[in-house]
mmCIF file with all atom_site columns, C-alpha atoms and ligand atoms in Angstrom:
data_model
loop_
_atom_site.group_PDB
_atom_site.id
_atom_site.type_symbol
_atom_site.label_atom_id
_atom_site.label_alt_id
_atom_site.label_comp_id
_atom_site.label_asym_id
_atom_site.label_entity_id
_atom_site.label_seq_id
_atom_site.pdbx_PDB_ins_code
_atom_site.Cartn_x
_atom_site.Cartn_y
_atom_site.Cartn_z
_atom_site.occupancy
_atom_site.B_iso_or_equiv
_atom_site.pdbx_formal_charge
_atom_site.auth_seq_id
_atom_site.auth_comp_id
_atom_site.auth_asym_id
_atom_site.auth_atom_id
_atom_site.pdbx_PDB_model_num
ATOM   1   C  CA  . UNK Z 1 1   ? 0.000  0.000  0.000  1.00 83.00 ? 12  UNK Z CA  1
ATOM   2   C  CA  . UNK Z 1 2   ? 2.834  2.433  0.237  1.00 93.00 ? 13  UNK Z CA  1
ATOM   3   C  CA  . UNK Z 1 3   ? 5.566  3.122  -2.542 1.00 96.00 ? 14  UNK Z CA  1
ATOM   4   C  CA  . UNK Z 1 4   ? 8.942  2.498  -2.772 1.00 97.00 ? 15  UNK Z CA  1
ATOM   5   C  CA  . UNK Z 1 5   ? 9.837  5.666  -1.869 1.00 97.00 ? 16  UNK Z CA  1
ATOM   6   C  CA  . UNK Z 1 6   ? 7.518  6.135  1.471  1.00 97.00 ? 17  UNK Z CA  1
ATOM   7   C  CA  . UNK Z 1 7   ? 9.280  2.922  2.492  1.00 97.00 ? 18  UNK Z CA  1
ATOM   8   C  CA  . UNK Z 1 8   ? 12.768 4.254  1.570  1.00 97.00 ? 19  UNK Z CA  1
ATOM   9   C  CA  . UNK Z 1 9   ? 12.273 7.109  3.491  1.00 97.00 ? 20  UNK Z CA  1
ATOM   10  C  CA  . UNK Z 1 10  ? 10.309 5.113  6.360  1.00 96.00 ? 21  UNK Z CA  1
ATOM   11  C  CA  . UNK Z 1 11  ? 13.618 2.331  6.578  1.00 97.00 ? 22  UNK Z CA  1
ATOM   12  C  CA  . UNK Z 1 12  ? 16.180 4.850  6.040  1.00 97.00 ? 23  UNK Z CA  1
ATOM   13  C  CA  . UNK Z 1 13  ? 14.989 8.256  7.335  1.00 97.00 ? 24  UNK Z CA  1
ATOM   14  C  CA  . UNK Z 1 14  ? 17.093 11.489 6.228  1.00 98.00 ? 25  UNK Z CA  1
ATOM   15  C  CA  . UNK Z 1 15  ? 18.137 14.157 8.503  1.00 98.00 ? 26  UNK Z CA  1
ATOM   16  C  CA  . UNK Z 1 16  ? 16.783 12.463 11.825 1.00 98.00 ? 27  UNK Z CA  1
ATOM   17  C  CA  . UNK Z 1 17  ? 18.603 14.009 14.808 1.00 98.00 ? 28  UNK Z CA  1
ATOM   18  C  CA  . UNK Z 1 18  ? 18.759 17.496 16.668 1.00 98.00 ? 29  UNK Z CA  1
ATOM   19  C  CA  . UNK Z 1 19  ? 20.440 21.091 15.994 1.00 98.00 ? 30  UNK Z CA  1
ATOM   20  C  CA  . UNK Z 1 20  ? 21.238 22.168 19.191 1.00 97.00 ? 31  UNK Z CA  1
ATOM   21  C  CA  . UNK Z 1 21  ? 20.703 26.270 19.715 1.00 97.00 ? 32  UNK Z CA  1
ATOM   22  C  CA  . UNK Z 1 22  ? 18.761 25.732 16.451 1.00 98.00 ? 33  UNK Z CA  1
ATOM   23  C  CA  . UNK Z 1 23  ? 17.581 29.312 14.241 1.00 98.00 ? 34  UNK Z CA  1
ATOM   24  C  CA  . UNK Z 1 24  ? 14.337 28.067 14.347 1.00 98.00 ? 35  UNK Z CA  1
ATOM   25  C  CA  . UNK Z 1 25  ? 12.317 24.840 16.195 1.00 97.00 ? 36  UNK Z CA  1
ATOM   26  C  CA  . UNK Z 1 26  ? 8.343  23.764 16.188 1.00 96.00 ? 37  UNK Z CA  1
ATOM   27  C  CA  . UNK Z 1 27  ? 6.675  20.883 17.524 1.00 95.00 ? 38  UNK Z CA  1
ATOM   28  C  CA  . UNK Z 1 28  ? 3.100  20.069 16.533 1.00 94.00 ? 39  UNK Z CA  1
ATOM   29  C  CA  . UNK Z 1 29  ? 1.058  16.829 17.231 1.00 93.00 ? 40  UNK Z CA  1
ATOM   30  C  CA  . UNK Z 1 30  ? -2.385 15.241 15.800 1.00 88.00 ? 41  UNK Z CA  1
ATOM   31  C  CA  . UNK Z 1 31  ? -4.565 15.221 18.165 1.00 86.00 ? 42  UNK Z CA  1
ATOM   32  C  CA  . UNK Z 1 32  ? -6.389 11.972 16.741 1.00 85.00 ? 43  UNK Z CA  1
ATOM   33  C  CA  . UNK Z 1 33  ? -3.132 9.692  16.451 1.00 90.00 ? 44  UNK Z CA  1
ATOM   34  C  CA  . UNK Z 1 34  ? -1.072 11.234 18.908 1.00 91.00 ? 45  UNK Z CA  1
ATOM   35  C  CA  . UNK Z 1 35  ? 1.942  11.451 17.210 1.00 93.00 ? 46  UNK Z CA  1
ATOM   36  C  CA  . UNK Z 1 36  ? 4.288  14.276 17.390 1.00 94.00 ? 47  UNK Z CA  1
ATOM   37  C  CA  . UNK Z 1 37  ? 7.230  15.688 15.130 1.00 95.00 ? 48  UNK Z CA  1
ATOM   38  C  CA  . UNK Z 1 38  ? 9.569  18.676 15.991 1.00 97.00 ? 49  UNK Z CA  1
ATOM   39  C  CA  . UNK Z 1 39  ? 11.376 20.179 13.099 1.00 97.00 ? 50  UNK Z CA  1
ATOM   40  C  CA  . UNK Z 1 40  ? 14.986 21.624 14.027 1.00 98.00 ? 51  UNK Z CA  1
ATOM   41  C  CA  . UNK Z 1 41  ? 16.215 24.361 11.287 1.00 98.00 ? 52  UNK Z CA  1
ATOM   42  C  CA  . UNK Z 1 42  ? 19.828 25.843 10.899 1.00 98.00 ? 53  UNK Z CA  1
ATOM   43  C  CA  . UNK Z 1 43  ? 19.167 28.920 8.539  1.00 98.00 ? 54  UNK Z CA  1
ATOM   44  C  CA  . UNK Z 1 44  ? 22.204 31.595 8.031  1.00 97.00 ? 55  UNK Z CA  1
ATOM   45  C  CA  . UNK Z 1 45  ? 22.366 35.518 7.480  1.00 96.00 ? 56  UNK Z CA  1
ATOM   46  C  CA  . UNK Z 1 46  ? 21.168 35.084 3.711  1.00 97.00 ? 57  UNK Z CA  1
ATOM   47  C  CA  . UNK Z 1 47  ? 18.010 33.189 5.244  1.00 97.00 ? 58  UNK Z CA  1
ATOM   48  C  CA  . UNK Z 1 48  ? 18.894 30.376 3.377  1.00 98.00 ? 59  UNK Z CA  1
ATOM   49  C  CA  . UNK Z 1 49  ? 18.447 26.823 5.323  1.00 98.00 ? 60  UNK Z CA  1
ATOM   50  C  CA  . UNK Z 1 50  ? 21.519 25.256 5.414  1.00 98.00 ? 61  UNK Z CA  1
ATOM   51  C  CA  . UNK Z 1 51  ? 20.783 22.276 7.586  1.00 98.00 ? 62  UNK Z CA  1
ATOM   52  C  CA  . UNK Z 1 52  ? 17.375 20.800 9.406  1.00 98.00 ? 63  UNK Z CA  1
ATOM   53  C  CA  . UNK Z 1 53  ? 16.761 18.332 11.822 1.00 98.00 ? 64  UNK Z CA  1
ATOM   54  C  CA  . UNK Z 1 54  ? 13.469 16.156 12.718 1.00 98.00 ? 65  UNK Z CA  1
ATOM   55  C  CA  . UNK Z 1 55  ? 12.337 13.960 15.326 1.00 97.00 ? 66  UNK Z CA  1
ATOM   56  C  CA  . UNK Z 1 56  ? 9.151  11.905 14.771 1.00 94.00 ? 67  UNK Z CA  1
ATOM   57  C  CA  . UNK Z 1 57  ? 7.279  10.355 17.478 1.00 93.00 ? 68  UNK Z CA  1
ATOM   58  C  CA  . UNK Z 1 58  ? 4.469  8.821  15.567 1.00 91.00 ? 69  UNK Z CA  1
ATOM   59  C  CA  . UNK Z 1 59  ? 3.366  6.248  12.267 1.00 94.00 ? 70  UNK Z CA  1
ATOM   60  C  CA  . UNK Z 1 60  ? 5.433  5.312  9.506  1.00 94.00 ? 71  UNK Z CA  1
ATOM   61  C  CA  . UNK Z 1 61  ? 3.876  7.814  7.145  1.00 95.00 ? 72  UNK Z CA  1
ATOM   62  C  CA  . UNK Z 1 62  ? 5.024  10.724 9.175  1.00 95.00 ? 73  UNK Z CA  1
ATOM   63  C  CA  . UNK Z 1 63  ? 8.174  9.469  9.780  1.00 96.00 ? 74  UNK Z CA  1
ATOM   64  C  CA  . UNK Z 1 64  ? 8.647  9.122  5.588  1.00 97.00 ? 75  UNK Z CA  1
ATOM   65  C  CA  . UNK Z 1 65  ? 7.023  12.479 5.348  1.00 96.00 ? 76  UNK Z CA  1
ATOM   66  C  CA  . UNK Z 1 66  ? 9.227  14.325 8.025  1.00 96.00 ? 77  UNK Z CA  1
ATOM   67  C  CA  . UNK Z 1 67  ? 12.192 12.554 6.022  1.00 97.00 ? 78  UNK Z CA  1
ATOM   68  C  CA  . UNK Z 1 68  ? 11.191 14.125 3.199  1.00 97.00 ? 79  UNK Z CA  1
ATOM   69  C  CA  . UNK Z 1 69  ? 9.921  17.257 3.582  1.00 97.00 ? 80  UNK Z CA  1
ATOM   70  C  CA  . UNK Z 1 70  ? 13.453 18.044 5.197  1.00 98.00 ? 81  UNK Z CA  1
ATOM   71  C  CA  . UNK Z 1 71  ? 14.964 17.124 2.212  1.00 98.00 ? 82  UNK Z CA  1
ATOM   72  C  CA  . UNK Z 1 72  ? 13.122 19.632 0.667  1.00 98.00 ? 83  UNK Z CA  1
ATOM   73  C  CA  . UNK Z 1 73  ? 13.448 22.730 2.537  1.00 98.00 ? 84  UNK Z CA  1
ATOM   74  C  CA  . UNK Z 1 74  ? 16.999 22.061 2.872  1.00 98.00 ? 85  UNK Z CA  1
ATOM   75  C  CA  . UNK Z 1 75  ? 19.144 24.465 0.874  1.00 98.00 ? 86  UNK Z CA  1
ATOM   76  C  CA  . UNK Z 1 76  ? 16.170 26.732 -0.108 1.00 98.00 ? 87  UNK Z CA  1
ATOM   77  C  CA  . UNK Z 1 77  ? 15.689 29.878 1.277  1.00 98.00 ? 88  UNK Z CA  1
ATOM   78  C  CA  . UNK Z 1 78  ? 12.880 30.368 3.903  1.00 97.00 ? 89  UNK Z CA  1
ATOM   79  C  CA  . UNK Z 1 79  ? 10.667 32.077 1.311  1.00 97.00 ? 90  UNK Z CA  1
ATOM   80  C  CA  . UNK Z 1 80  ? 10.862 29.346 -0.671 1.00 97.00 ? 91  UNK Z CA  1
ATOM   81  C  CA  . UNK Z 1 81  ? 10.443 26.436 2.039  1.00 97.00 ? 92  UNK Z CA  1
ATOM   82  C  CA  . UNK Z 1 82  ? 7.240  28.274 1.951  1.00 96.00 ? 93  UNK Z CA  1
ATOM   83  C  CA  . UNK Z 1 83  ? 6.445  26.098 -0.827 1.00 95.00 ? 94  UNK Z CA  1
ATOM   84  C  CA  . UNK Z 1 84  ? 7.101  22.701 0.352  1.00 95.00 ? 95  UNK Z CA  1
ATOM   85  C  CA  . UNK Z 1 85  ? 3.640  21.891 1.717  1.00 95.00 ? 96  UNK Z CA  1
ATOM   86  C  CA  . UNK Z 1 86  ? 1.925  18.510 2.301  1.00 94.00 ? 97  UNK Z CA  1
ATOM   87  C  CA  . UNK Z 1 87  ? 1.129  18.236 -1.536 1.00 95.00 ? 98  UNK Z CA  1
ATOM   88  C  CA  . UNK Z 1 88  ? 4.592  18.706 -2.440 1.00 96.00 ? 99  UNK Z CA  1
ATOM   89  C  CA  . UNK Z 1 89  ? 5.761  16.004 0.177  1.00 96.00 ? 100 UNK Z CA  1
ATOM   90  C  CA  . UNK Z 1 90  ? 2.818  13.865 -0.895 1.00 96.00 ? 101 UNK Z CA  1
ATOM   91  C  CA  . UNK Z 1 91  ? 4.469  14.309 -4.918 1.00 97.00 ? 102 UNK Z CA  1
ATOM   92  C  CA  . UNK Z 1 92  ? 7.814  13.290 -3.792 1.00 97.00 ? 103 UNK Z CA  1
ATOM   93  C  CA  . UNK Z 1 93  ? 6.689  10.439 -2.344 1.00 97.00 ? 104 UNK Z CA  1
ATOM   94  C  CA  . UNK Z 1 94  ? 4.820  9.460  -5.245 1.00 97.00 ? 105 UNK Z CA  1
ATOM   95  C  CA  . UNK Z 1 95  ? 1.848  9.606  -2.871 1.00 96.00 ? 106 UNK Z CA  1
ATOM   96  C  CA  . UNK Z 1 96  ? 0.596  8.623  0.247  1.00 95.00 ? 107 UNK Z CA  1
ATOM   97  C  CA  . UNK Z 1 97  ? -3.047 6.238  0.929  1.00 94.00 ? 108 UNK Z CA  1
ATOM   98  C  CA  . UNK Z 1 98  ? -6.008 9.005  1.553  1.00 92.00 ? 109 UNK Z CA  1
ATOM   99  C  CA  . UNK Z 1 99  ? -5.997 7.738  5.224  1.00 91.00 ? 110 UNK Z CA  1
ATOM   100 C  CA  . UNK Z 1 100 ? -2.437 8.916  5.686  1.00 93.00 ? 111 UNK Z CA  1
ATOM   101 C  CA  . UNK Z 1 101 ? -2.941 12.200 4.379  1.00 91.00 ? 112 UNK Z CA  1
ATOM   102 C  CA  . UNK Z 1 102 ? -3.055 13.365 7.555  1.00 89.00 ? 113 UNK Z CA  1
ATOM   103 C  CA  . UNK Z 1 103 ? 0.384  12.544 8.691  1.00 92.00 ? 114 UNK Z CA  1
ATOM   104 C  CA  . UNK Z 1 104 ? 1.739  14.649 5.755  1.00 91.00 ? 115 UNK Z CA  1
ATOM   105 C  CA  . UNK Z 1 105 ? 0.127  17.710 6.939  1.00 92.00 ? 116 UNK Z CA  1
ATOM   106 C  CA  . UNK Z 1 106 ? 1.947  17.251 10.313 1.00 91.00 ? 117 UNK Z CA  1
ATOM   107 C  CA  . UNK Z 1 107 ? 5.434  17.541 8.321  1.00 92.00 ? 118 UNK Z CA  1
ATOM   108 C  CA  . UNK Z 1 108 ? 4.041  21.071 6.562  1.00 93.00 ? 119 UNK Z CA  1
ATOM   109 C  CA  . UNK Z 1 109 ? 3.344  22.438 9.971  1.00 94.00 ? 120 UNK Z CA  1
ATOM   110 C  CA  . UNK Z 1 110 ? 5.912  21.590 11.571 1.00 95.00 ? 121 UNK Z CA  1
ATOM   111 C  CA  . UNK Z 1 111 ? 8.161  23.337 9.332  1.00 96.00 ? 122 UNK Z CA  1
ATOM   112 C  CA  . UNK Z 1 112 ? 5.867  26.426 9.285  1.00 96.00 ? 123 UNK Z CA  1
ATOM   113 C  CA  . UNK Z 1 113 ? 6.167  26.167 13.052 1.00 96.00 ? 124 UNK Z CA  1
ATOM   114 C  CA  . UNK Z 1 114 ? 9.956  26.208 12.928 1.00 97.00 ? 125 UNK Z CA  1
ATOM   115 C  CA  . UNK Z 1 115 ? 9.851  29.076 10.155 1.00 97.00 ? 126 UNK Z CA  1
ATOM   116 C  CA  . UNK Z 1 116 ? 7.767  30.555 12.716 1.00 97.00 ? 127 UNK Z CA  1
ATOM   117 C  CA  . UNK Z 1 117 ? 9.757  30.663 15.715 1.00 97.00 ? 128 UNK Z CA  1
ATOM   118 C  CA  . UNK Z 1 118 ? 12.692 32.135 13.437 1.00 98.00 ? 129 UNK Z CA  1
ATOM   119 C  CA  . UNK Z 1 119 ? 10.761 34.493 12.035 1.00 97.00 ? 130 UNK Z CA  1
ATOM   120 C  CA  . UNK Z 1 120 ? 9.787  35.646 15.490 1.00 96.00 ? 131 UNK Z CA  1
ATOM   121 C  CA  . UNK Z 1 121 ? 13.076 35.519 16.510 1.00 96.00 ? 132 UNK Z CA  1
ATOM   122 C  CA  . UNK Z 1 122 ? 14.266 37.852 14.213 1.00 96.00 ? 133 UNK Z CA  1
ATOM   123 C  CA  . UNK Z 1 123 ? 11.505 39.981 14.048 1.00 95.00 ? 134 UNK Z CA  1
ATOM   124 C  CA  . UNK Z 1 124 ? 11.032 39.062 10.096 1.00 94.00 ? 135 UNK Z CA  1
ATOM   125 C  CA  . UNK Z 1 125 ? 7.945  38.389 8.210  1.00 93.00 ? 136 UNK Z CA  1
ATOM   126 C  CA  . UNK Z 1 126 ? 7.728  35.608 5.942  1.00 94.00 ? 137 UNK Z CA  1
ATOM   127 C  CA  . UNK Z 1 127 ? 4.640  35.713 3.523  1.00 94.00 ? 138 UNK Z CA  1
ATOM   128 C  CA  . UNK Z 1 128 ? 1.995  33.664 3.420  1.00 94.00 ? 139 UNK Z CA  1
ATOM   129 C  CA  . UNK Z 1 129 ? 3.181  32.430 6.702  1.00 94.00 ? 140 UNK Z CA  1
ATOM   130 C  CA  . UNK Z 1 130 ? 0.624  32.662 9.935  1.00 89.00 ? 141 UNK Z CA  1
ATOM   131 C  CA  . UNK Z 1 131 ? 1.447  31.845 13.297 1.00 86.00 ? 142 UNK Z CA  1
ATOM   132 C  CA  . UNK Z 1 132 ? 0.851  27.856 13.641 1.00 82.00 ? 143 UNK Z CA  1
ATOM   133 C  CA  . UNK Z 1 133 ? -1.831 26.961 16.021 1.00 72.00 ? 144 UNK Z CA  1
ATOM   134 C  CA  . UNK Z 1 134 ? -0.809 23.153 16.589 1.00 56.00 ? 145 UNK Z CA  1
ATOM   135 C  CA  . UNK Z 1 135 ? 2.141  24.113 17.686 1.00 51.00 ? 146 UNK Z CA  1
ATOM   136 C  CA  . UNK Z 1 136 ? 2.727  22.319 21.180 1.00 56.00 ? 147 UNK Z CA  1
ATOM   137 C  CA  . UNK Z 1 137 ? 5.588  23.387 22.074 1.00 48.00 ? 148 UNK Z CA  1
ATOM   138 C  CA  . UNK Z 1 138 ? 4.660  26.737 23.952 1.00 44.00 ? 149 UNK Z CA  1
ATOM   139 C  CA  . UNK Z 1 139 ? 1.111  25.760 24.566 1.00 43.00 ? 150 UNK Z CA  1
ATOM   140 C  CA  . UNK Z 1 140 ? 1.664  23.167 26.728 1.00 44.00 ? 151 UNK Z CA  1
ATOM   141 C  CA  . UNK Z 1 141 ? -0.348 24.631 29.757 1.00 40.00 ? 152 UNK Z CA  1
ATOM   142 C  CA  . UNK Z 1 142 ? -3.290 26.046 27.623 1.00 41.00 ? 153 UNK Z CA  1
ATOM   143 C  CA  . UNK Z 1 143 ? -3.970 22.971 25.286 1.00 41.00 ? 154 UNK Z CA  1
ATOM   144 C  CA  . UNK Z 1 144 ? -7.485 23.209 24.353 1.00 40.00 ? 155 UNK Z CA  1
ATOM   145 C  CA  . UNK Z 1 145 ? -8.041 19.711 22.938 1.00 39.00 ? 156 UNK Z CA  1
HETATM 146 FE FE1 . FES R 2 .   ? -0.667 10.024 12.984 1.00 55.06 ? 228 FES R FE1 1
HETATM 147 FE FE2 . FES R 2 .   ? 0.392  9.157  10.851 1.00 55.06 ? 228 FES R FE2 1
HETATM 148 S  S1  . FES R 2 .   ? -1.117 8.167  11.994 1.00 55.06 ? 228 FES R S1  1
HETATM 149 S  S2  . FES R 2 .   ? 0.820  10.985 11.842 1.00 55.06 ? 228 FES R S2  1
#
């Protein structure tokens, strides 16, 4: 039920790990599964992202997804990681079943959580970028699930 590369990406996972004082960081769960997935990002002065970092807690889907969406941000500029949403993961996987959909949309907002945090660090805007509501990280005490 899955392609080759969702299980390429599920057996061998790309860029799992940490960044430790990272530019920018996000954490957002599904509230229906459970699972959870923190995207670390490394961006320099030019804003380009020149190394990211994820840590899934959660199915196999997300875990190819994370993989790949941080392949895909990684290099590009945060403007253009803009781009990289679930859709685009989904493509570069070749797809994903409809019930696993889901789990793709946790990689996309995890990265526009970790876009977020830089941004707000920096006091920079990114467009088309809003500030993620899923993301756990800070909301710990308030969760309204
Ligand atoms: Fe929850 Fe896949 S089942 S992320």
């Amino acid at each position: 039920m899955y392609t080759e590369k969702v299980m390429d990406h599920f057996e061998h996972p790309r860029n799992v790990g940490e960044i430790e004082n990272p530019s920018g960081m996000g954490t957002v769960g599904n509230v229906k599964c459970g699972d959870i997935m923190r995207i670390y990002l490394d961006i320099d002065d030019n804003q380009v992202i020149r190394d990211v970092k994820f840590k899934t807690f959660g199915c196999g889907a997300a875990v190819a997804t994370s993989s790949m969406a941080t392949e895909l941000v990684k290099g590009k500029t945060v403007q253009e990681a803009m781009a990289v949403t679930n859709q685009a993961v989904m493509e570069a996987l070749d797809g994903l079943p409809p019930v696993k959909v889901h789990c793709s949309l946790l990689a996309e907002e995890a990265i526009h959580a970790a876009l977020w945090d830089y941004a707000q660090k920096n006091g920079i805007q990114i467009e088309g970028l809003s500030q993620p509501k899923s993301d756990i990280s800070e909301h710990d005490e308030d969760e309204e699930y």
